[in-house]
Short mmCIF file of C-alpha atoms and ligand atoms in Angstrom, two decimals:
data_model
loop_
_atom_site.label_atom_id
_atom_site.label_comp_id
_atom_site.label_asym_id
_atom_site.label_seq_id
_atom_site.Cartn_x
_atom_site.Cartn_y
_atom_site.Cartn_z
CA MET E 53 -8.48 26.83 12.58
CA LYS E 54 -8.08 25.07 9.25
CA PHE E 55 -6.61 21.65 8.55
CA ILE E 56 -4.14 21.02 5.71
CA SER E 57 -2.95 17.90 3.92
CA THR E 58 0.56 16.54 4.58
CA LYS E 59 0.92 16.30 0.79
CA GLY E 60 0.01 19.97 0.37
CA LYS E 61 -1.96 19.44 -2.86
CA SER E 62 -5.56 19.71 -1.66
CA PRO E 63 -7.38 22.71 -0.19
CA ALA E 64 -7.42 23.49 3.55
CA VAL E 65 -10.66 22.36 5.21
CA THR E 66 -12.61 22.95 8.41
CA LEU E 67 -12.44 20.49 11.29
CA SER E 68 -15.87 19.04 10.48
CA GLN E 69 -14.86 18.48 6.85
CA ALA E 70 -11.64 16.77 7.94
CA LEU E 71 -13.56 14.51 10.34
CA GLU E 72 -16.04 13.43 7.70
CA ALA E 73 -13.50 12.95 4.89
CA GLY E 74 -10.96 10.97 6.93
CA MET E 75 -8.22 11.35 4.31
CA ALA E 76 -7.42 14.42 2.14
CA SER E 77 -8.28 14.22 -1.58
CA ASP E 78 -4.58 14.27 -2.56
CA GLY E 79 -4.02 11.11 -0.52
CA GLY E 80 -2.34 13.03 2.31
CA LEU E 81 -3.33 13.13 5.98
CA TYR E 82 -4.91 16.14 7.65
CA VAL E 83 -2.85 18.08 10.21
CA PRO E 84 -3.58 21.39 11.99
CA GLU E 85 -2.51 24.39 9.94
CA GLU E 86 -0.80 25.86 13.02
CA PHE E 87 -0.01 25.04 16.64
CA PRO E 88 -1.00 27.84 19.01
CA HIS E 89 1.29 28.43 22.01
CA PHE E 90 0.07 27.67 25.52
CA GLU E 91 1.65 28.76 28.81
CA ILE E 92 1.43 26.46 31.82
CA LYS E 93 -0.52 29.15 33.67
CA ASP E 94 -3.27 28.95 31.02
CA PHE E 95 -4.28 25.73 32.78
CA ASP E 96 -4.29 27.14 36.33
CA GLY E 97 -7.36 25.91 38.19
CA LEU E 98 -7.96 23.05 35.72
CA ASP E 99 -7.28 19.55 36.97
CA SER E 100 -9.62 16.94 35.47
CA PHE E 101 -8.76 15.30 32.15
CA SER E 102 -12.03 16.47 30.61
CA ASP E 103 -11.50 20.13 31.65
CA ILE E 104 -7.87 20.18 30.48
CA ALA E 105 -8.90 18.54 27.19
CA SER E 106 -11.67 21.12 26.56
CA LYS E 107 -9.17 23.94 27.17
CA VAL E 108 -6.41 22.64 24.90
CA LEU E 109 -8.77 21.64 22.08
CA GLU E 110 -10.51 25.05 22.00
CA PRO E 111 -8.25 26.63 19.31
CA PHE E 112 -8.63 23.56 17.08
CA PHE E 113 -12.44 23.89 17.17
CA LYS E 114 -12.43 27.67 16.64
CA GLY E 115 -14.65 28.77 13.77
CA ASP E 116 -16.05 25.29 13.18
CA GLN E 117 -19.73 24.38 13.51
CA LEU E 118 -18.70 22.12 16.43
CA GLU E 119 -17.09 24.98 18.41
CA SER E 120 -19.99 25.47 20.82
CA SER E 121 -20.32 21.70 21.42
CA LEU E 122 -16.71 21.07 22.48
CA LYS E 123 -17.31 20.97 26.23
CA LYS E 124 -20.26 18.65 25.81
CA ILE E 125 -18.25 16.38 23.49
CA CYS E 126 -15.40 16.14 26.02
CA ASN E 127 -17.72 15.45 28.95
CA ALA E 128 -19.58 12.72 27.07
CA ALA E 129 -16.48 11.09 25.54
CA PHE E 130 -14.19 11.17 28.58
CA SER E 131 -16.55 9.67 31.13
CA PHE E 132 -13.93 7.25 32.49
CA PRO E 133 -10.78 7.91 34.59
CA VAL E 134 -7.35 8.50 33.00
CA PRO E 135 -5.15 8.19 36.09
CA LEU E 136 -1.45 9.02 36.38
CA LYS E 137 -0.16 6.53 38.95
CA LYS E 138 3.16 6.79 40.76
CA LEU E 139 5.25 3.60 40.40
CA LYS E 140 8.58 4.80 41.86
CA ASP E 141 9.90 8.24 42.87
CA ASP E 142 10.93 9.11 39.32
CA THR E 143 8.54 6.95 37.30
CA SER E 144 4.76 7.08 36.84
CA VAL E 145 2.34 5.21 34.61
CA LEU E 146 -0.44 6.84 32.60
CA GLU E 147 -3.29 4.31 32.50
CA LEU E 148 -5.29 4.76 29.31
CA PHE E 149 -7.28 1.52 29.58
CA HIS E 150 -10.22 2.34 31.84
CA GLY E 151 -12.71 2.81 28.97
CA PRO E 152 -15.35 0.30 27.83
CA THR E 153 -13.03 -1.90 25.73
CA ALA E 154 -9.97 -1.64 28.01
CA ALA E 155 -7.50 -0.08 25.51
CA PHE E 156 -6.47 3.53 24.80
CA LYS E 157 -8.35 3.43 21.48
CA ASP E 158 -11.53 4.15 23.49
CA VAL E 159 -10.35 7.76 23.99
CA GLY E 160 -10.14 8.60 20.29
CA ALA E 161 -13.08 6.46 19.16
CA ARG E 162 -15.46 7.93 21.74
CA PHE E 163 -14.39 11.49 20.92
CA LEU E 164 -14.91 10.90 17.20
CA ALA E 165 -18.36 9.37 17.85
CA GLU E 166 -19.45 12.36 19.96
CA CYS E 167 -18.23 14.72 17.21
CA PHE E 168 -20.38 12.85 14.67
CA VAL E 169 -23.41 13.04 16.97
CA ALA E 170 -22.91 16.77 17.62
CA SER E 171 -22.51 17.42 13.86
CA LYS E 172 -25.90 15.74 13.34
CA ILE E 173 -24.24 13.66 10.62
CA THR E 174 -26.67 10.91 9.60
CA GLU E 175 -26.96 8.21 6.95
CA ARG E 176 -23.27 7.40 7.30
CA THR E 177 -21.62 4.02 7.47
CA ILE E 178 -18.39 3.82 9.43
CA LEU E 179 -16.25 1.12 7.87
CA VAL E 180 -13.31 -0.37 9.80
CA ALA E 181 -10.89 -3.20 9.28
CA THR E 182 -9.40 -4.31 12.55
CA SER E 183 -6.66 -6.57 13.81
CA GLY E 184 -8.11 -6.40 17.30
CA ASP E 185 -8.45 -3.27 19.43
CA THR E 186 -9.67 -0.58 17.00
CA GLY E 187 -12.85 -2.37 15.90
CA GLY E 188 -14.06 -2.99 19.44
CA ALA E 189 -13.45 0.61 20.51
CA VAL E 190 -15.22 1.98 17.42
CA ALA E 191 -18.18 -0.39 17.84
CA ALA E 192 -18.54 0.50 21.53
CA ALA E 193 -18.30 4.23 20.77
CA PHE E 194 -20.85 4.27 17.92
CA HIS E 195 -23.26 1.63 19.29
CA LYS E 196 -26.85 2.98 19.14
CA LYS E 197 -25.72 6.40 17.85
CA PRO E 198 -28.61 7.66 15.70
CA GLY E 199 -28.27 7.64 11.91
CA ILE E 200 -24.88 5.91 11.90
CA LYS E 201 -24.11 2.31 10.96
CA VAL E 202 -20.85 0.55 11.80
CA VAL E 203 -19.41 -2.24 9.66
CA ILE E 204 -16.43 -4.13 11.08
CA LEU E 205 -14.21 -6.53 9.17
CA PHE E 206 -11.89 -8.81 11.10
CA PRO E 207 -9.75 -11.79 10.07
CA LYS E 208 -11.66 -14.92 11.11
CA ASP E 209 -8.66 -16.62 12.70
CA GLY E 210 -6.59 -13.53 13.47
CA VAL E 211 -8.05 -12.13 16.70
CA SER E 212 -8.08 -13.43 20.28
CA GLU E 213 -11.30 -14.86 21.77
CA ARG E 214 -11.78 -11.82 24.00
CA GLN E 215 -11.08 -9.40 21.15
CA LYS E 216 -13.62 -11.30 19.01
CA LYS E 217 -16.24 -10.92 21.73
CA GLN E 218 -15.68 -7.17 21.78
CA LEU E 219 -16.21 -7.04 18.02
CA THR E 220 -19.31 -9.21 17.85
CA CYS E 221 -21.40 -8.56 20.98
CA TRP E 222 -23.12 -5.36 19.83
CA GLY E 223 -25.96 -5.90 17.35
CA ASP E 224 -28.34 -2.97 16.64
CA ASN E 225 -26.45 -0.58 14.30
CA VAL E 226 -23.17 -2.56 14.46
CA GLU E 227 -22.52 -5.34 11.94
CA ALA E 228 -19.48 -7.59 12.30
CA PHE E 229 -18.03 -9.72 9.51
CA ALA E 230 -15.49 -12.50 10.06
CA VAL E 231 -13.48 -12.52 6.84
CA ASN E 232 -12.03 -15.76 5.53
CA GLY E 233 -8.60 -14.17 5.12
CA THR E 234 -5.92 -12.10 6.80
CA PHE E 235 -5.97 -8.58 8.27
CA ASP E 236 -4.31 -7.38 5.04
CA ASP E 237 -7.30 -8.82 3.09
CA CYS E 238 -9.70 -6.93 5.38
CA GLN E 239 -7.76 -3.71 4.86
CA LYS E 240 -7.82 -4.18 1.10
CA MET E 241 -11.61 -4.69 1.13
CA VAL E 242 -12.01 -1.42 3.07
CA LYS E 243 -9.66 0.46 0.74
CA ASP E 244 -11.50 -0.84 -2.34
CA ALA E 245 -14.85 0.21 -0.87
CA PHE E 246 -13.54 3.74 -0.14
CA ALA E 247 -12.13 3.99 -3.67
CA ASP E 248 -15.58 3.24 -5.15
CA LYS E 249 -17.15 6.64 -5.80
CA SER E 250 -20.66 5.15 -5.90
CA LEU E 251 -20.36 4.36 -2.15
CA ARG E 252 -20.48 7.95 -0.96
CA HIS E 253 -21.94 7.31 2.48
CA LEU E 254 -18.76 5.75 3.92
CA SER E 255 -16.59 7.27 6.66
CA SER E 256 -13.42 6.01 8.24
CA ALA E 257 -12.66 5.70 11.94
CA ASN E 258 -9.09 4.44 11.86
CA SER E 259 -6.20 6.50 13.16
CA ILE E 260 -5.75 8.40 9.91
CA ASN E 261 -8.88 10.31 11.02
CA ILE E 262 -7.81 13.48 12.84
CA GLY E 263 -10.83 13.15 15.14
CA ARG E 264 -9.01 10.31 16.88
CA LEU E 265 -5.66 12.09 17.12
CA LEU E 266 -6.69 15.43 18.65
CA PRO E 267 -8.09 13.84 21.83
CA GLN E 268 -4.96 11.67 22.10
CA MET E 269 -2.95 14.87 22.36
CA SER E 270 -4.97 16.00 25.37
CA TYR E 271 -3.94 13.19 27.76
CA TYR E 272 -0.29 14.11 27.20
CA VAL E 273 -1.18 17.70 28.01
CA ALA E 274 -2.94 16.62 31.20
CA ALA E 275 -0.28 14.12 32.32
CA SER E 276 2.62 16.54 31.73
CA LEU E 277 0.80 19.20 33.79
CA TRP E 278 -0.02 16.76 36.60
CA TYR E 279 3.58 15.49 36.73
CA SER E 280 5.27 18.89 36.58
CA ARG E 281 2.92 20.37 39.20
CA LEU E 282 3.82 17.53 41.57
CA HIS E 283 7.56 17.12 40.89
CA ASN E 284 8.56 20.51 39.50
CA LYS E 285 10.26 18.69 36.61
CA ASN E 286 9.33 18.00 33.01
CA PRO E 287 8.66 14.31 32.31
CA GLY E 288 9.58 12.24 29.28
CA PHE E 289 7.00 9.78 27.90
CA ILE E 290 7.67 6.19 26.83
CA ILE E 291 5.01 5.16 24.31
CA PRO E 292 4.29 1.65 22.95
CA SER E 293 3.94 2.34 19.23
CA GLY E 294 2.60 0.67 16.10
CA ASN E 295 0.96 3.09 13.70
CA PHE E 296 2.39 6.05 15.69
CA GLY E 297 -0.92 7.85 16.25
CA ASN E 298 -0.46 7.71 20.00
CA ALA E 299 3.14 9.01 19.86
CA LEU E 300 2.03 11.78 17.51
CA GLY E 301 -0.32 13.06 20.22
CA ALA E 302 2.69 13.55 22.52
CA LEU E 303 4.68 15.38 19.82
CA TRP E 304 1.73 17.71 19.19
CA ALA E 305 1.33 18.38 22.93
CA HIS E 306 5.02 19.37 23.11
CA LYS E 307 4.59 21.62 20.05
CA LEU E 308 1.86 23.50 21.95
CA GLY E 309 4.38 24.39 24.66
CA LEU E 310 3.48 21.81 27.30
CA PRO E 311 6.20 20.72 29.77
CA ILE E 312 7.38 17.53 28.01
CA ARG E 313 11.14 16.83 28.08
CA GLU E 314 11.52 14.05 25.54
CA ILE E 315 9.65 11.25 23.77
CA ALA E 316 10.76 7.62 23.71
CA MET E 317 8.95 5.11 21.52
CA SER E 318 9.04 1.36 22.00
CA VAL E 319 8.18 -0.91 19.09
CA ASN E 320 8.04 -4.71 18.84
CA ALA E 321 9.82 -6.81 16.20
CA ASN E 322 8.25 -4.56 13.52
CA LYS E 323 11.30 -2.35 13.10
CA THR E 324 10.49 0.08 10.29
CA ALA E 325 10.49 3.12 12.59
CA PHE E 326 13.32 1.81 14.77
CA ASP E 327 15.53 1.49 11.67
CA TYR E 328 14.48 4.95 10.51
CA PHE E 329 15.61 6.58 13.77
CA LYS E 330 18.96 4.79 13.38
CA THR E 331 19.64 5.24 9.65
CA LYS E 332 17.25 8.07 8.61
CA LYS E 333 16.07 5.79 5.80
CA TRP E 334 12.33 5.09 5.51
CA GLU E 335 11.82 1.50 4.38
CA PRO E 336 8.29 0.11 4.98
CA ARG E 337 7.94 -3.68 4.89
CA PRO E 338 5.30 -6.37 5.54
CA SER E 339 4.32 -6.75 9.18
CA VAL E 340 5.41 -9.67 11.36
CA GLN E 341 3.26 -11.23 14.09
CA THR E 342 4.26 -10.60 17.70
CA LEU E 343 2.77 -10.92 21.20
CA ALA E 344 1.91 -7.19 21.07
CA ASN E 345 -0.44 -7.65 18.10
CA ALA E 346 -1.92 -4.13 18.10
CA MET E 347 1.58 -2.87 17.27
CA ASP E 348 2.18 -5.24 14.34
CA VAL E 349 2.54 -2.54 11.71
CA GLY E 350 5.15 -2.65 8.96
CA ASN E 351 4.20 0.65 7.31
CA PRO E 352 3.16 3.03 10.11
CA SER E 353 0.91 5.59 8.40
CA ASN E 354 1.14 8.33 11.04
CA MET E 355 4.91 8.68 10.52
CA GLU E 356 3.90 10.87 7.56
CA ARG E 357 2.49 13.32 10.11
CA VAL E 358 5.61 12.98 12.29
CA PHE E 359 7.83 13.90 9.30
CA HIS E 360 5.56 16.82 8.42
CA LEU E 361 5.74 18.24 11.97
CA LYS E 362 9.52 18.76 12.07
CA SER E 363 9.54 18.61 15.87
CA ASP E 364 12.69 19.67 17.71
CA ILE E 365 12.07 17.51 20.78
CA LYS E 366 14.55 14.74 21.65
CA MET E 367 13.18 11.42 20.31
CA SER E 368 14.41 7.87 20.70
CA CYS E 369 13.15 4.43 19.69
CA ILE E 370 13.88 0.86 20.74
CA SER E 371 12.68 -2.49 19.43
CA VAL E 372 11.64 -5.13 21.99
CA SER E 373 11.57 -8.86 21.14
CA ASP E 374 8.80 -11.27 22.18
CA ASP E 375 11.28 -12.86 24.59
CA ASP E 376 11.85 -9.53 26.34
CA ILE E 377 8.09 -8.87 26.41
CA ARG E 378 7.64 -12.23 28.21
CA LYS E 379 10.49 -11.49 30.66
CA THR E 380 9.09 -8.04 31.46
CA ILE E 381 5.60 -9.44 32.15
CA VAL E 382 7.01 -12.23 34.34
CA ALA E 383 9.14 -9.75 36.35
CA GLY E 384 6.41 -7.08 36.43
CA GLU E 385 4.69 -8.06 39.67
CA LYS E 386 7.97 -8.25 41.56
CA SER E 387 9.79 -5.23 40.06
CA TRP E 388 6.88 -2.83 39.74
CA GLY E 389 3.93 -4.37 41.57
CA GLU E 390 2.00 -4.36 38.28
CA ILE E 391 0.70 -6.76 35.65
CA TRP E 392 1.51 -5.44 32.17
CA CYS E 393 -0.22 -6.12 28.87
CA PRO E 394 2.23 -7.19 26.10
CA HIS E 395 2.16 -3.69 24.53
CA THR E 396 2.82 -1.82 27.75
CA ALA E 397 5.59 -4.35 28.50
CA THR E 398 7.61 -2.95 25.57
CA ALA E 399 7.61 0.50 27.21
CA VAL E 400 8.45 -0.94 30.63
CA SER E 401 11.34 -2.87 29.09
CA MET E 402 12.61 0.42 27.61
CA ARG E 403 12.28 2.18 31.00
CA GLU E 404 14.49 -0.51 32.51
CA GLU E 405 17.20 0.32 29.93
CA ILE E 406 17.21 4.08 30.59
CA ASN E 407 19.17 5.58 33.50
CA SER E 408 17.79 9.13 33.47
CA PRO E 409 14.92 10.03 35.88
CA ASP E 410 11.41 11.43 35.39
CA TRP E 411 9.58 9.18 32.97
CA ILE E 412 5.92 8.43 32.39
CA ILE E 413 5.23 4.95 31.00
CA VAL E 414 2.14 4.99 28.81
CA SER E 415 -0.01 1.93 29.50
CA THR E 416 -2.15 1.25 26.43
CA ALA E 417 -4.28 -1.77 27.42
CA HIS E 418 -5.50 -3.77 30.40
CA PRO E 419 -3.69 -7.12 30.71
CA ALA E 420 -7.02 -9.02 31.03
CA LYS E 421 -7.60 -8.31 27.34
CA PHE E 422 -4.61 -10.52 26.58
CA ASP E 423 -5.32 -13.24 29.14
CA THR E 424 -4.15 -16.08 26.87
CA ILE E 425 -0.65 -14.55 26.74
CA VAL E 426 -0.33 -13.09 30.22
CA GLU E 427 -1.98 -15.70 32.47
CA PRO E 428 0.27 -18.65 31.50
CA LEU E 429 3.34 -16.45 32.09
CA LEU E 430 2.19 -15.42 35.56
CA GLY E 431 0.71 -18.77 36.50
CA HIS E 432 -2.49 -17.23 37.84
CA LYS E 433 -5.73 -15.62 36.67
CA ILE E 434 -6.05 -11.85 36.12
CA GLU E 435 -9.06 -9.99 37.42
CA VAL E 436 -11.30 -8.78 34.58
CA PRO E 437 -12.46 -5.12 34.81
CA ASN E 438 -16.24 -4.73 35.15
CA ALA E 439 -16.79 -3.02 31.79
CA LEU E 440 -14.95 -5.81 30.01
CA SER E 441 -16.71 -8.67 31.83
CA THR E 442 -20.10 -7.15 30.91
CA LEU E 443 -19.18 -7.26 27.22
CA LEU E 444 -17.81 -10.80 27.48
CA SER E 445 -21.15 -12.05 28.83
CA ILE E 446 -23.18 -10.91 25.75
CA PRO E 447 -23.67 -13.54 23.00
CA SER E 448 -21.79 -13.03 19.71
CA LYS E 449 -23.50 -12.12 16.44
CA TYR E 450 -21.56 -12.08 13.19
CA GLN E 451 -21.51 -13.34 9.62
CA GLU E 452 -18.67 -15.16 7.92
CA ILE E 453 -17.81 -13.83 4.47
CA SER E 454 -15.16 -14.43 1.80
CA SER E 455 -12.48 -11.84 1.09
CA ASP E 456 -14.03 -11.05 -2.29
CA THR E 457 -14.36 -7.25 -2.56
CA GLU E 458 -17.19 -7.19 -5.12
CA SER E 459 -19.61 -9.29 -3.06
CA PHE E 460 -18.69 -7.28 0.04
CA LYS E 461 -19.38 -3.98 -1.72
CA ALA E 462 -22.79 -5.27 -2.84
CA MET E 463 -23.65 -5.75 0.85
CA LEU E 464 -22.87 -2.08 1.54
CA PHE E 465 -25.48 -0.66 -0.83
C1 PLP W 554 -3.21 0.47 18.85
C2 PLP W 554 -2.41 0.07 20.02
C3 PLP W 554 -1.05 0.45 20.16
C4 PLP W 554 -0.31 1.23 19.11
O1 PLP W 554 -0.78 2.54 19.00
P1 PLP W 554 -0.44 3.42 17.69
O2 PLP W 554 -1.17 4.68 17.85
O3 PLP W 554 -0.90 2.60 16.52
O4 PLP W 554 1.05 3.59 17.67
C5 PLP W 554 -0.39 0.10 21.33
N1 PLP W 554 -1.01 -0.61 22.30
C6 PLP W 554 -2.30 -1.01 22.19
C7 PLP W 554 -2.90 -1.81 23.28
C8 PLP W 554 -3.04 -0.68 21.06
O5 PLP W 554 -4.34 -1.08 20.96
#
């Protein structure tokens, strides 16, 4: 299998090349050259997430130097549960937050890290700018991996206390920098560093890297199989979306022939994609801050891959205000018996608007990660998952730096 650029002006590459490059040389994003067709019976006898993932990812690894390592990569990366929980007769929730940093980004980050290890790539620096969840997941995934350094930039005053802990507790091969500036400043520093041809040892681990998207496809494959085996019906997915990497995984799983009926995407007050689905006009804009901060994206980069795919599945999108996020969290324990994180609450709010049956709500983070938002609304404490409380107990280590690109680049040599 080869991978091609969405812009179509750079050569097709192998999987390993696409993983290491991050972005194609023509500025496009890598996508699979083709989508092989699977039958449901191809998965007969396979039930665990890791086994289903190894099966569906096989064709994408074919012919690459990583082909023989795929099973090992899946077993090492997916060492935590990805349960599909029944909420009501016609509604389930896919919990993607049981990894080390309690958000779905652990799935992609851990897979990418295991691919790097299996490729025996060394002397690389993974550079990430983060507004919260990505940096923690990448740091956790690459911590103590041989030959690889991780450099994280986060806005000094732009992340929650618990997010900051997850960015700064690592040490060893992980260096965290609190930038005196905004997330946009951090992103610009990363972009400038990548544009500097003398810094050739840099790799990216944000969701433009296809190594994060392929594994995200596999939990939609698994969940659609689990649901259809149990109910004899094809589910739709409701996906809290920001940069649309998570939703893209569902579109790809459908393209492979998996039993997925339709895709619904919930966004917050950042309405670029919502407006596009209404007007068919693509008008990126600056992001606005909301309670669901990991979805605060004004120019969702993975929509380029969505456009390129030309999927024929039914898609819909709604925008959920902060007020409705609050209401959904407050009502969550009574209506659903669940505590939702602000991101998941957008999808739950959408489920409450839809009359048709057979939906899977995708839960992207554990509510304890967003304690300062959720606890005051509920009026009580939320239990912290073990993995998260371990991280929170480690002392922070980080340096404060200015948002000046030149002095930052000098630190990378
Ligand atoms: C990143 C993130 C999202 C948005 O996912 P995209 O792939 O960017 O659309 C939603 N919820 C949480 C908790 C996240 O961390």
